[in-house]
């Protein structure tokens, strides 16, 4: 199947700093990528839908200015957590839709563990 | 409102026992339903989709529109089935986004 990578796999930062997480589709072009947040042994909460070349669509309750999403190419989307605080500590997962797959399947990245001190 | 409900947070069975992970959904229309699995320290991966009507790793799931359910079943659980299982719904004309249930942790004991 298709492969989605995320970088970094984990990051620790100080409160008030910004952190950028990258999501790449390695062997396919993804016009749509998705960003999720996951708490331990809990569900994935969709944060936003990222479309190449246009503004991201954020879910209700997700701050656009806090979680900046850029989808500048068909293989890369970035999530920047601005002015991070301890409550932003979480596991962030991206996924990418492969339009060439059966049923426009979503493939998931391995996730990025963010810890804000 | 669109919603996916997995009532069991944890399901613990012995090896060889039957397993049923419950999933109910709320959606006005005919959604696509999926089961995803997340093994320990691994990424989320697709297990089943209702359209395919397939059996993967011995698991099956039938969409019951009358009961709005998509329960996941396996007749004989194996230890390697221990994982987090997520039921997910994809609506139409919504940009392809998935709505996930809360997840059920399946623990298969020897």
Short mmCIF file of C-alpha atoms in Angstrom, two decimals:
data_model
loop_
_atom_site.label_atom_id
_atom_site.label_comp_id
_atom_site.label_asym_id
_atom_site.label_seq_id
_atom_site.Cartn_x
_atom_site.Cartn_y
_atom_site.Cartn_z
CA UNK A 1 0.00 0.00 0.00
CA UNK A 2 0.85 3.66 -0.16
CA UNK A 3 3.19 5.15 2.45
CA UNK A 4 2.80 8.32 4.48
CA UNK A 5 5.65 9.63 6.59
CA UNK A 6 5.76 12.19 9.36
CA UNK A 7 8.67 14.17 10.70
CA UNK A 8 9.67 14.43 13.44
CA UNK A 9 8.42 11.31 15.19
CA UNK A 10 8.68 13.12 18.51
CA UNK A 11 9.49 16.62 19.67
CA UNK A 12 9.89 18.35 23.02
CA UNK A 13 9.65 22.11 23.15
CA UNK A 14 9.35 24.92 25.64
CA UNK A 15 6.09 26.68 26.27
CA UNK A 16 5.64 29.64 23.93
CA UNK A 17 7.67 28.26 21.06
CA UNK A 18 6.34 27.05 17.70
CA UNK A 19 6.70 23.56 16.32
CA UNK A 20 6.34 22.39 12.73
CA UNK A 21 5.30 18.85 11.82
CA UNK A 22 5.65 17.55 8.28
CA UNK A 23 3.47 14.98 6.54
CA UNK A 24 4.59 13.46 3.25
CA UNK A 25 3.04 11.02 0.83
CA UNK A 26 6.03 9.04 -0.41
CA UNK A 27 4.78 7.19 -3.44
CA UNK A 28 1.63 8.96 -4.49
CA UNK A 29 0.25 12.43 -4.93
CA UNK A 30 -2.29 13.48 -2.35
CA UNK A 31 -4.60 16.35 -3.16
CA UNK A 32 -6.15 15.96 0.27
CA UNK A 33 -4.47 15.36 3.61
CA UNK A 34 -5.99 15.28 7.05
CA UNK A 35 -4.64 16.19 10.48
CA UNK A 36 -5.82 14.41 13.62
CA UNK A 37 -5.08 14.62 17.28
CA UNK A 38 -5.12 11.52 19.45
CA UNK A 39 -5.07 11.21 23.22
CA UNK A 40 -3.84 8.00 24.87
CA UNK A 41 -6.17 5.11 24.13
CA UNK A 42 -8.76 7.51 22.80
CA UNK A 43 -10.23 8.32 19.46
CA UNK A 44 -8.72 10.32 16.65
CA UNK A 45 -10.15 13.81 16.57
CA UNK A 46 -10.10 15.41 13.13
CA UNK A 47 -8.56 18.85 13.33
CA UNK A 48 -8.55 19.95 9.72
CA UNK A 49 -8.66 18.95 6.09
CA UNK A 50 -5.75 20.16 4.03
CA UNK A 51 -6.23 20.67 0.30
CA UNK A 52 -3.29 21.33 -2.00
CA UNK A 53 -3.21 24.90 -3.18
CA UNK A 54 -6.06 26.15 -1.05
CA UNK A 55 -6.83 27.03 2.54
CA UNK A 56 -7.37 24.28 5.03
CA UNK A 57 -10.84 23.53 6.36
CA UNK A 58 -10.84 23.44 10.14
CA UNK A 59 -13.24 21.49 12.31
CA UNK A 60 -15.38 23.30 14.81
CA UNK A 61 -13.46 24.28 17.91
CA UNK A 62 -10.01 24.10 16.33
CA UNK A 63 -8.16 27.42 16.36
CA UNK A 64 -6.91 28.32 12.89
CA UNK A 65 -4.33 30.76 14.19
CA UNK A 66 -2.99 28.23 16.64
CA UNK A 67 -2.70 25.31 14.26
CA UNK A 68 -1.41 26.59 10.95
CA UNK A 69 -1.68 24.20 8.03
CA UNK A 70 0.11 24.56 4.74
CA UNK A 71 -0.30 22.16 1.81
CA UNK A 72 2.09 23.64 -0.70
CA UNK A 73 2.63 20.57 -2.86
CA UNK A 74 0.89 17.33 -3.74
CA UNK A 75 3.18 15.37 -1.44
CA UNK A 76 3.67 17.64 1.56
CA UNK A 77 1.46 19.17 4.21
CA UNK A 78 2.75 20.88 7.34
CA UNK A 79 1.12 21.57 10.68
CA UNK A 80 2.63 24.34 12.80
CA UNK A 81 1.60 24.56 16.42
CA UNK A 82 2.16 28.21 17.27
CA UNK A 83 2.95 29.45 20.76
CA UNK A 84 2.66 25.94 22.11
CA UNK A 85 1.42 25.32 25.65
CA UNK A 86 1.41 22.18 27.79
CA UNK A 87 -2.23 21.50 26.89
CA UNK A 88 -1.13 21.15 23.26
CA UNK A 89 0.90 18.09 24.20
CA UNK A 90 -0.56 15.22 22.26
CA UNK A 91 -0.07 12.71 19.48
CA UNK A 92 -0.62 14.31 16.08
CA UNK A 93 -1.41 12.05 13.15
CA UNK A 94 -1.78 12.90 9.49
CA UNK A 95 -3.37 10.92 6.71
CA UNK A 96 -3.42 11.29 2.95
CA UNK A 97 -6.01 10.22 0.42
CA UNK A 98 -4.67 8.30 -2.54
CA UNK A 99 -6.96 9.08 -5.48
CA UNK A 100 -5.44 6.17 -7.38
CA UNK A 101 -6.44 3.62 -4.75
CA UNK A 102 -9.63 1.69 -4.39
CA UNK A 103 -12.32 3.82 -2.78
CA UNK A 104 -9.97 6.82 -2.42
CA UNK A 105 -8.39 5.16 0.60
CA UNK A 106 -6.77 7.14 3.39
CA UNK A 107 -3.28 6.12 4.49
CA UNK A 108 -2.01 7.16 7.88
CA UNK A 109 1.33 8.44 9.05
CA UNK A 110 3.06 7.02 12.11
CA UNK A 111 2.26 10.08 14.20
CA UNK A 112 4.28 12.76 16.00
CA UNK A 113 4.43 12.91 19.79
CA UNK A 114 4.54 16.54 20.91
CA UNK A 115 5.49 17.36 24.49
CA UNK A 116 5.36 20.97 25.59
CA UNK A 117 7.21 21.75 28.81
CA UNK B 1 -25.58 14.76 13.50
CA UNK B 2 -22.97 12.33 12.33
CA UNK B 3 -21.66 10.10 15.04
CA UNK B 4 -19.94 6.77 15.51
CA UNK B 5 -20.35 4.99 18.82
CA UNK B 6 -18.29 2.11 20.13
CA UNK B 7 -19.83 1.28 23.50
CA UNK B 8 -17.02 -0.89 24.80
CA UNK B 9 -13.76 0.74 25.78
CA UNK B 10 -12.14 -2.59 26.57
CA UNK B 11 -12.98 -6.09 25.50
CA UNK B 12 -11.04 -8.94 27.03
CA UNK B 13 -11.40 -12.52 25.77
CA UNK B 14 -9.46 -15.75 25.88
CA UNK B 15 -7.69 -17.16 22.86
CA UNK B 16 -10.06 -19.19 20.71
CA UNK B 17 -13.18 -17.40 21.96
CA UNK B 18 -15.50 -15.52 19.58
CA UNK B 19 -15.17 -11.77 19.41
CA UNK B 20 -17.67 -9.07 18.54
CA UNK B 21 -16.72 -5.41 18.65
CA UNK B 22 -19.78 -3.22 18.47
CA UNK B 23 -20.20 -0.14 16.33
CA UNK B 24 -23.30 1.97 15.83
CA UNK B 25 -23.55 5.04 13.69
CA UNK B 26 -25.77 8.02 13.11
CA UNK B 27 -25.93 9.48 9.61
CA UNK B 28 -28.72 10.70 7.40
CA UNK B 29 -28.10 8.81 4.22
CA UNK B 30 -25.92 5.90 3.22
CA UNK B 31 -22.39 6.32 4.55
CA UNK B 32 -19.30 4.27 3.94
CA UNK B 33 -18.23 2.31 7.02
CA UNK B 34 -14.74 1.14 7.88
CA UNK B 35 -12.85 -0.67 10.60
CA UNK B 36 -9.31 0.44 11.34
CA UNK B 37 -6.82 -1.32 13.60
CA UNK B 38 -3.85 0.07 15.52
CA UNK B 39 -1.41 -2.47 16.88
CA UNK B 40 0.90 -1.47 19.70
CA UNK B 41 3.40 1.18 18.55
CA UNK B 42 2.20 0.96 14.96
CA UNK B 43 0.25 3.30 12.74
CA UNK B 44 -3.45 3.08 12.06
CA UNK B 45 -4.29 0.79 9.18
CA UNK B 46 -7.42 -0.16 7.33
CA UNK B 47 -8.85 -3.53 8.29
CA UNK B 48 -12.20 -3.69 6.54
CA UNK B 49 -14.61 -1.59 4.53
CA UNK B 50 -18.25 -2.46 4.17
CA UNK B 51 -18.27 -2.00 0.40
CA UNK B 52 -15.80 -4.81 -0.13
CA UNK B 53 -17.70 -7.37 1.94
CA UNK B 54 -14.42 -9.15 2.55
CA UNK B 55 -12.85 -11.15 5.37
CA UNK B 56 -9.46 -9.94 6.57
CA UNK B 57 -7.44 -11.87 9.17
CA UNK B 58 -10.60 -13.81 9.91
CA UNK B 59 -12.61 -10.67 10.70
CA UNK B 60 -15.89 -9.81 9.04
CA UNK B 61 -18.32 -6.95 9.44
CA UNK B 62 -21.82 -6.60 8.08
CA UNK B 63 -23.57 -3.31 7.61
CA UNK B 64 -27.05 -3.41 9.11
CA UNK B 65 -28.85 -0.32 7.91
CA UNK B 66 -31.96 -1.07 9.95
CA UNK B 67 -30.00 -1.11 13.18
CA UNK B 68 -27.38 1.37 11.92
CA UNK B 69 -24.67 -0.99 13.05
CA UNK B 70 -21.41 -2.29 11.66
CA UNK B 71 -20.19 -4.79 14.23
CA UNK B 72 -16.82 -6.49 13.76
CA UNK B 73 -16.71 -10.22 14.35
CA UNK B 74 -14.21 -13.04 14.49
CA UNK B 75 -15.15 -16.61 15.42
CA UNK B 76 -11.85 -17.54 17.09
CA UNK B 77 -9.68 -14.78 18.57
CA UNK B 78 -5.90 -15.01 18.44
CA UNK B 79 -3.38 -13.32 20.73
CA UNK B 80 -2.05 -11.31 17.81
CA UNK B 81 -5.48 -9.73 17.42
CA UNK B 82 -4.84 -7.68 20.56
CA UNK B 83 -4.98 -4.04 19.44
CA UNK B 84 -7.10 -0.90 19.35
CA UNK B 85 -9.97 -1.09 16.90
CA UNK B 86 -11.71 1.95 15.50
CA UNK B 87 -14.94 2.08 13.59
CA UNK B 88 -15.16 4.99 11.15
CA UNK B 89 -17.73 6.60 8.91
CA UNK B 90 -17.25 8.55 5.72
CA UNK B 91 -20.12 10.62 4.43
CA UNK B 92 -20.75 11.81 0.92
CA UNK B 93 -19.70 15.19 -0.39
CA UNK B 94 -17.68 15.93 2.71
CA UNK B 95 -14.23 16.01 1.25
CA UNK B 96 -13.48 12.44 2.22
CA UNK B 97 -13.07 13.04 5.95
CA UNK B 98 -13.49 10.18 8.38
CA UNK B 99 -15.40 10.30 11.64
CA UNK B 100 -14.03 7.86 14.17
CA UNK B 101 -15.61 6.09 17.10
CA UNK B 102 -13.98 6.14 20.50
CA UNK B 103 -12.14 2.91 19.89
CA UNK B 104 -12.24 -0.47 21.59
CA UNK B 105 -9.17 -2.08 23.03
CA UNK B 106 -9.23 -5.80 22.36
CA UNK B 107 -7.13 -7.92 24.68
CA UNK B 108 -6.82 -11.60 23.83
CA UNK B 109 -5.41 -13.62 26.71
CA UNK B 110 -3.61 -16.94 26.27
#
